Every structure is written in C-alpha cells, then in structure tokens.
Amino acid sequence: SRREKGSVVMLGGVDHSYHTGKLNWVPVSRAHYWQIAMDRISMNGKVIACKRGCQAVLDTGSAFLHGPSERITKIQRLIHVRRSGGLQYAVPCKAISTLPPLIFTIKGIDYPVPAQAYIHETSAELCYSTFRNNVQYKNESETWVLGNVFLRLYFSVYDWEKPRI
C-alpha cells in the first residue's frame, strides 16, 4: 500500500498498489444511492443503533456521519460532547484519546471508526463531533449516511455493473 496522505478517485478498475488482499463486497440495496444494508452500530461492546439492521448510504459528497436524530443524540451523550451553538457539538481535544471507537458492522464485518476520525480537531482546546442529524432520510426507516469520516478509513470500490460496493 502507498503511504501518501489524501484520497484518490479511480475510474474503471482497482489499482492494487493502493489495496492488497480480498475485497468485502456488499450488494447495493437501493439503486443510484449506493445504499447498503448495515447490521448494527456498536460502542464499547454494546449495540447503540441499528439494532435490527438498517440502511446506510456511502456518500463521498458528505463530510460527516449522519443518522436519525434520537440515535445521534445518544451517540453525542455517550462521547460526552456538548452543544456549542448551531449544529456544532464540542469536546475538549484532550478527551479524544479516551473516547472509544464506533463500530459499524456491515455484512458481518466490523469497520471501526476511531475517535481521531469522528472528532474533528480545530484548535488545541476544542474539537468537534462529526455526527449530524439525518435530514434527507428522516421519513424513512433508520438510514445512516456514511460520509468521508468513514470513507477515508476504508478502500471503497463502487461496482456499477453488479450493483455492489
């Protein structure tokens, strides 16, 4: 694997210099949205959302992790962030090292997102949560949007022909 920082977009295939090993394919459950079935979301060994399975949209156009309002509120409480105006939720930056990873389980495979990914550092003092209420899908069953916070951590391949990720 290459050690360069940043992201790469590749069309028409997979460059194996960026990824080695087996790809874990997940069928798309809703065409045109890159939506998939997700098993659960857990933290500290406890399921905290998506208890009976739910849907997730992998969205390269979103910087955040979006979910149903009540689930996002629960996560914000679990990681001890405080509302700091508008849509911002803040936590002291020194707390990042003590926060647990959030684990998204998709097709039986755990995809951990560490606090260093879901908390955004903006200064030495205050850092901000990247969790947001899901406005776009609020009238549907539990649907999450996994934006760049998640996607930066994992090599993703979008297969249009066999609708799968």
PDB file of C-alpha atoms in Angstrom, residues 23-143:
ATOM      1  CA  LEU A  23     -12.387  -7.000  -1.149  1.00  0.00           C
ATOM      2  CA  ASN A  24     -15.503  -7.460   1.000  1.00  0.00           C
ATOM      3  CA  TRP A  25     -18.347  -6.907  -1.461  1.00  0.00           C
ATOM      4  CA  VAL A  26     -21.739  -5.710  -0.206  1.00  0.00           C
ATOM      5  CA  PRO A  27     -24.772  -5.678  -2.528  1.00  0.00           C
ATOM      6  CA  VAL A  28     -26.443  -2.322  -3.113  1.00  0.00           C
ATOM      7  CA  SER A  29     -29.975  -2.309  -1.680  1.00  0.00           C
ATOM      8  CA  ARG A  30     -31.172   0.861  -3.419  1.00  0.00           C
ATOM      9  CA  ALA A  31     -30.027   1.696  -6.924  1.00  0.00           C
ATOM     10  CA  HIS A  32     -28.439   5.077  -7.648  1.00  0.00           C
ATOM     11  CA  TYR A  33     -27.838   5.879  -3.962  1.00  0.00           C
ATOM     12  CA  TRP A  34     -25.015   3.447  -3.164  1.00  0.00           C
ATOM     13  CA  GLN A  35     -27.200   2.299  -0.291  1.00  0.00           C
ATOM     14  CA  ILE A  36     -26.409  -0.933   1.536  1.00  0.00           C
ATOM     15  CA  ALA A  37     -27.737  -2.987   4.436  1.00  0.00           C
ATOM     16  CA  MET A  38     -25.912  -2.478   7.726  1.00  0.00           C
ATOM     17  CA  ASP A  39     -26.105  -4.984  10.608  1.00  0.00           C
ATOM     18  CA  ARG A  40     -25.566  -2.720  13.626  1.00  0.00           C
ATOM     19  CA  ILE A  41     -23.612   0.123  15.203  1.00  0.00           C
ATOM     20  CA  SER A  42     -21.843  -0.528  18.489  1.00  0.00           C
ATOM     21  CA  MET A  43     -19.586   1.125  21.019  1.00  0.00           C
ATOM     22  CA  ASN A  44     -17.827  -0.470  23.995  1.00  0.00           C
ATOM     23  CA  GLY A  45     -19.300  -3.867  23.085  1.00  0.00           C
ATOM     24  CA  LYS A  46     -22.920  -2.626  23.194  1.00  0.00           C
ATOM     25  CA  VAL A  47     -25.224  -2.154  20.232  1.00  0.00           C
ATOM     26  CA  ILE A  48     -26.232   1.522  20.318  1.00  0.00           C
ATOM     27  CA  ALA A  49     -28.046   1.919  16.986  1.00  0.00           C
ATOM     28  CA  CYS A  50     -29.308  -0.104  14.045  1.00  0.00           C
ATOM     29  CA  LYS A  51     -30.279  -2.901  16.470  1.00  0.00           C
ATOM     30  CA  ARG A  52     -32.362  -4.884  13.975  1.00  0.00           C
ATOM     31  CA  GLY A  53     -30.367  -3.878  10.933  1.00  0.00           C
ATOM     32  CA  CYS A  54     -30.754  -0.676   8.948  1.00  0.00           C
ATOM     33  CA  GLN A  55     -29.653   1.031   5.760  1.00  0.00           C
ATOM     34  CA  ALA A  56     -26.540   3.095   5.069  1.00  0.00           C
ATOM     35  CA  VAL A  57     -25.687   5.332   2.129  1.00  0.00           C
ATOM     36  CA  LEU A  58     -21.967   5.612   1.366  1.00  0.00           C
ATOM     37  CA  ASP A  59     -21.706   9.234   0.304  1.00  0.00           C
ATOM     38  CA  THR A  60     -18.471  10.772  -0.952  1.00  0.00           C
ATOM     39  CA  GLY A  61     -20.262  14.137  -1.034  1.00  0.00           C
ATOM     40  CA  SER A  62     -20.760  14.265   2.728  1.00  0.00           C
ATOM     41  CA  ALA A  63     -18.065  15.137   5.230  1.00  0.00           C
ATOM     42  CA  PHE A  64     -19.984  13.763   8.230  1.00  0.00           C
ATOM     43  CA  LEU A  65     -21.724  10.737   9.734  1.00  0.00           C
ATOM     44  CA  HIS A  66     -25.487  11.339   9.540  1.00  0.00           C
ATOM     45  CA  GLY A  67     -28.139   9.335  11.372  1.00  0.00           C
ATOM     46  CA  PRO A  68     -31.605   9.544  12.914  1.00  0.00           C
ATOM     47  CA  SER A  69     -31.871  12.389  15.419  1.00  0.00           C
ATOM     48  CA  GLU A  70     -32.508  10.238  18.507  1.00  0.00           C
ATOM     49  CA  ARG A  71     -29.590   7.905  17.657  1.00  0.00           C
ATOM     50  CA  ILE A  72     -27.221  10.827  17.025  1.00  0.00           C
ATOM     51  CA  THR A  73     -28.273  12.380  20.356  1.00  0.00           C
ATOM     52  CA  LYS A  74     -27.488   9.068  22.083  1.00  0.00           C
ATOM     53  CA  ILE A  75     -24.022   8.902  20.493  1.00  0.00           C
ATOM     54  CA  GLN A  76     -23.328  12.554  21.398  1.00  0.00           C
ATOM     55  CA  ARG A  77     -24.204  11.712  25.037  1.00  0.00           C
ATOM     56  CA  LEU A  78     -22.008   8.596  25.028  1.00  0.00           C
ATOM     57  CA  ILE A  79     -18.977  10.573  23.850  1.00  0.00           C
ATOM     58  CA  HIS A  80     -19.724  13.472  26.237  1.00  0.00           C
ATOM     59  CA  VAL A  81     -19.900  16.265  23.695  1.00  0.00           C
ATOM     60  CA  ARG A  82     -21.757  19.487  24.465  1.00  0.00           C
ATOM     61  CA  ARG A  83     -23.745  21.698  22.129  1.00  0.00           C
ATOM     62  CA  SER A  84     -21.688  24.772  21.310  1.00  0.00           C
ATOM     63  CA  GLY A  85     -24.069  26.653  19.058  1.00  0.00           C
ATOM     64  CA  GLY A  86     -25.884  25.804  15.856  1.00  0.00           C
ATOM     65  CA  LEU A  87     -25.152  22.265  14.708  1.00  0.00           C
ATOM     66  CA  GLN A  88     -21.780  22.126  16.483  1.00  0.00           C
ATOM     67  CA  TYR A  89     -21.075  19.757  19.367  1.00  0.00           C
ATOM     68  CA  ALA A  90     -17.753  20.280  21.126  1.00  0.00           C
ATOM     69  CA  VAL A  91     -15.492  18.180  23.317  1.00  0.00           C
ATOM     70  CA  PRO A  92     -12.115  19.074  24.843  1.00  0.00           C
ATOM     71  CA  CYS A  93      -9.414  17.898  22.411  1.00  0.00           C
ATOM     72  CA  LYS A  94      -7.525  16.172  25.232  1.00  0.00           C
ATOM     73  CA  ALA A  95     -10.508  13.789  25.577  1.00  0.00           C
ATOM     74  CA  ILE A  96     -10.008  12.251  22.119  1.00  0.00           C
ATOM     75  CA  SER A  97      -7.520   9.658  23.383  1.00  0.00           C
ATOM     76  CA  THR A  98     -10.081   8.395  25.927  1.00  0.00           C
ATOM     77  CA  LEU A  99     -13.038   8.026  23.564  1.00  0.00           C
ATOM     78  CA  PRO A 100     -13.937   4.565  22.231  1.00  0.00           C
ATOM     79  CA  PRO A 101     -14.220   3.661  18.559  1.00  0.00           C
ATOM     80  CA  LEU A 102     -17.644   3.479  16.947  1.00  0.00           C
ATOM     81  CA  ILE A 103     -18.054   0.156  15.142  1.00  0.00           C
ATOM     82  CA  PHE A 104     -20.191  -0.178  12.032  1.00  0.00           C
ATOM     83  CA  THR A 105     -20.920  -3.844  11.250  1.00  0.00           C
ATOM     84  CA  ILE A 106     -21.682  -4.479   7.598  1.00  0.00           C
ATOM     85  CA  LYS A 107     -22.310  -7.984   6.270  1.00  0.00           C
ATOM     86  CA  GLY A 108     -20.807  -9.452   9.451  1.00  0.00           C
ATOM     87  CA  ILE A 109     -17.562  -7.462   9.236  1.00  0.00           C
ATOM     88  CA  ASP A 110     -16.672  -4.787  11.796  1.00  0.00           C
ATOM     89  CA  TYR A 111     -15.489  -1.422  10.489  1.00  0.00           C
ATOM     90  CA  PRO A 112     -14.190   0.595  13.463  1.00  0.00           C
ATOM     91  CA  VAL A 113     -14.120   4.379  13.297  1.00  0.00           C
ATOM     92  CA  PRO A 114     -11.739   5.705  15.982  1.00  0.00           C
ATOM     93  CA  ALA A 115     -12.338   8.934  17.875  1.00  0.00           C
ATOM     94  CA  GLN A 116      -9.458  10.507  15.941  1.00  0.00           C
ATOM     95  CA  ALA A 117     -11.695  10.149  12.854  1.00  0.00           C
ATOM     96  CA  TYR A 118     -15.131  11.066  14.280  1.00  0.00           C
ATOM     97  CA  ILE A 119     -13.872  14.058  16.299  1.00  0.00           C
ATOM     98  CA  HIS A 120     -12.536  16.937  14.182  1.00  0.00           C
ATOM     99  CA  GLU A 121      -9.626  18.925  15.625  1.00  0.00           C
ATOM    100  CA  THR A 122      -9.849  22.652  15.001  1.00  0.00           C
ATOM    101  CA  SER A 123      -7.705  24.015  17.834  1.00  0.00           C
ATOM    102  CA  ALA A 124      -5.714  22.793  20.800  1.00  0.00           C
ATOM    103  CA  GLU A 125      -8.661  23.352  23.139  1.00  0.00           C
ATOM    104  CA  LEU A 126     -11.961  22.479  21.459  1.00  0.00           C
ATOM    105  CA  CYS A 127     -12.694  19.734  18.985  1.00  0.00           C
ATOM    106  CA  TYR A 128     -15.981  18.977  17.252  1.00  0.00           C
ATOM    107  CA  SER A 129     -18.118  15.903  16.714  1.00  0.00           C
ATOM    108  CA  THR A 130     -18.744  14.896  13.098  1.00  0.00           C
ATOM    109  CA  PHE A 131     -22.148  13.333  13.882  1.00  0.00           C
ATOM    110  CA  ARG A 132     -25.140  15.099  12.335  1.00  0.00           C
ATOM    111  CA  ASN A 133     -28.896  14.544  12.251  1.00  0.00           C
ATOM    112  CA  ASN A 134     -30.009  12.934   9.017  1.00  0.00           C
ATOM    113  CA  VAL A 135     -32.415  15.421   7.463  1.00  0.00           C
ATOM    114  CA  GLN A 136     -32.514  13.905   3.971  1.00  0.00           C
ATOM    115  CA  TYR A 137     -33.789  10.461   5.062  1.00  0.00           C
ATOM    116  CA  LYS A 138     -35.779  11.401   8.185  1.00  0.00           C
ATOM    117  CA  ASN A 139     -39.101   9.998   6.917  1.00  0.00           C
ATOM    118  CA  GLU A 140     -37.630   6.601   6.099  1.00  0.00           C
ATOM    119  CA  SER A 141     -36.692   3.739   8.388  1.00  0.00           C
ATOM    120  CA  GLU A 142     -33.351   4.017  10.171  1.00  0.00           C
ATOM    121  CA  THR A 143     -30.990   5.221   7.433  1.00  0.00           C
TER     122      THR A 143
END
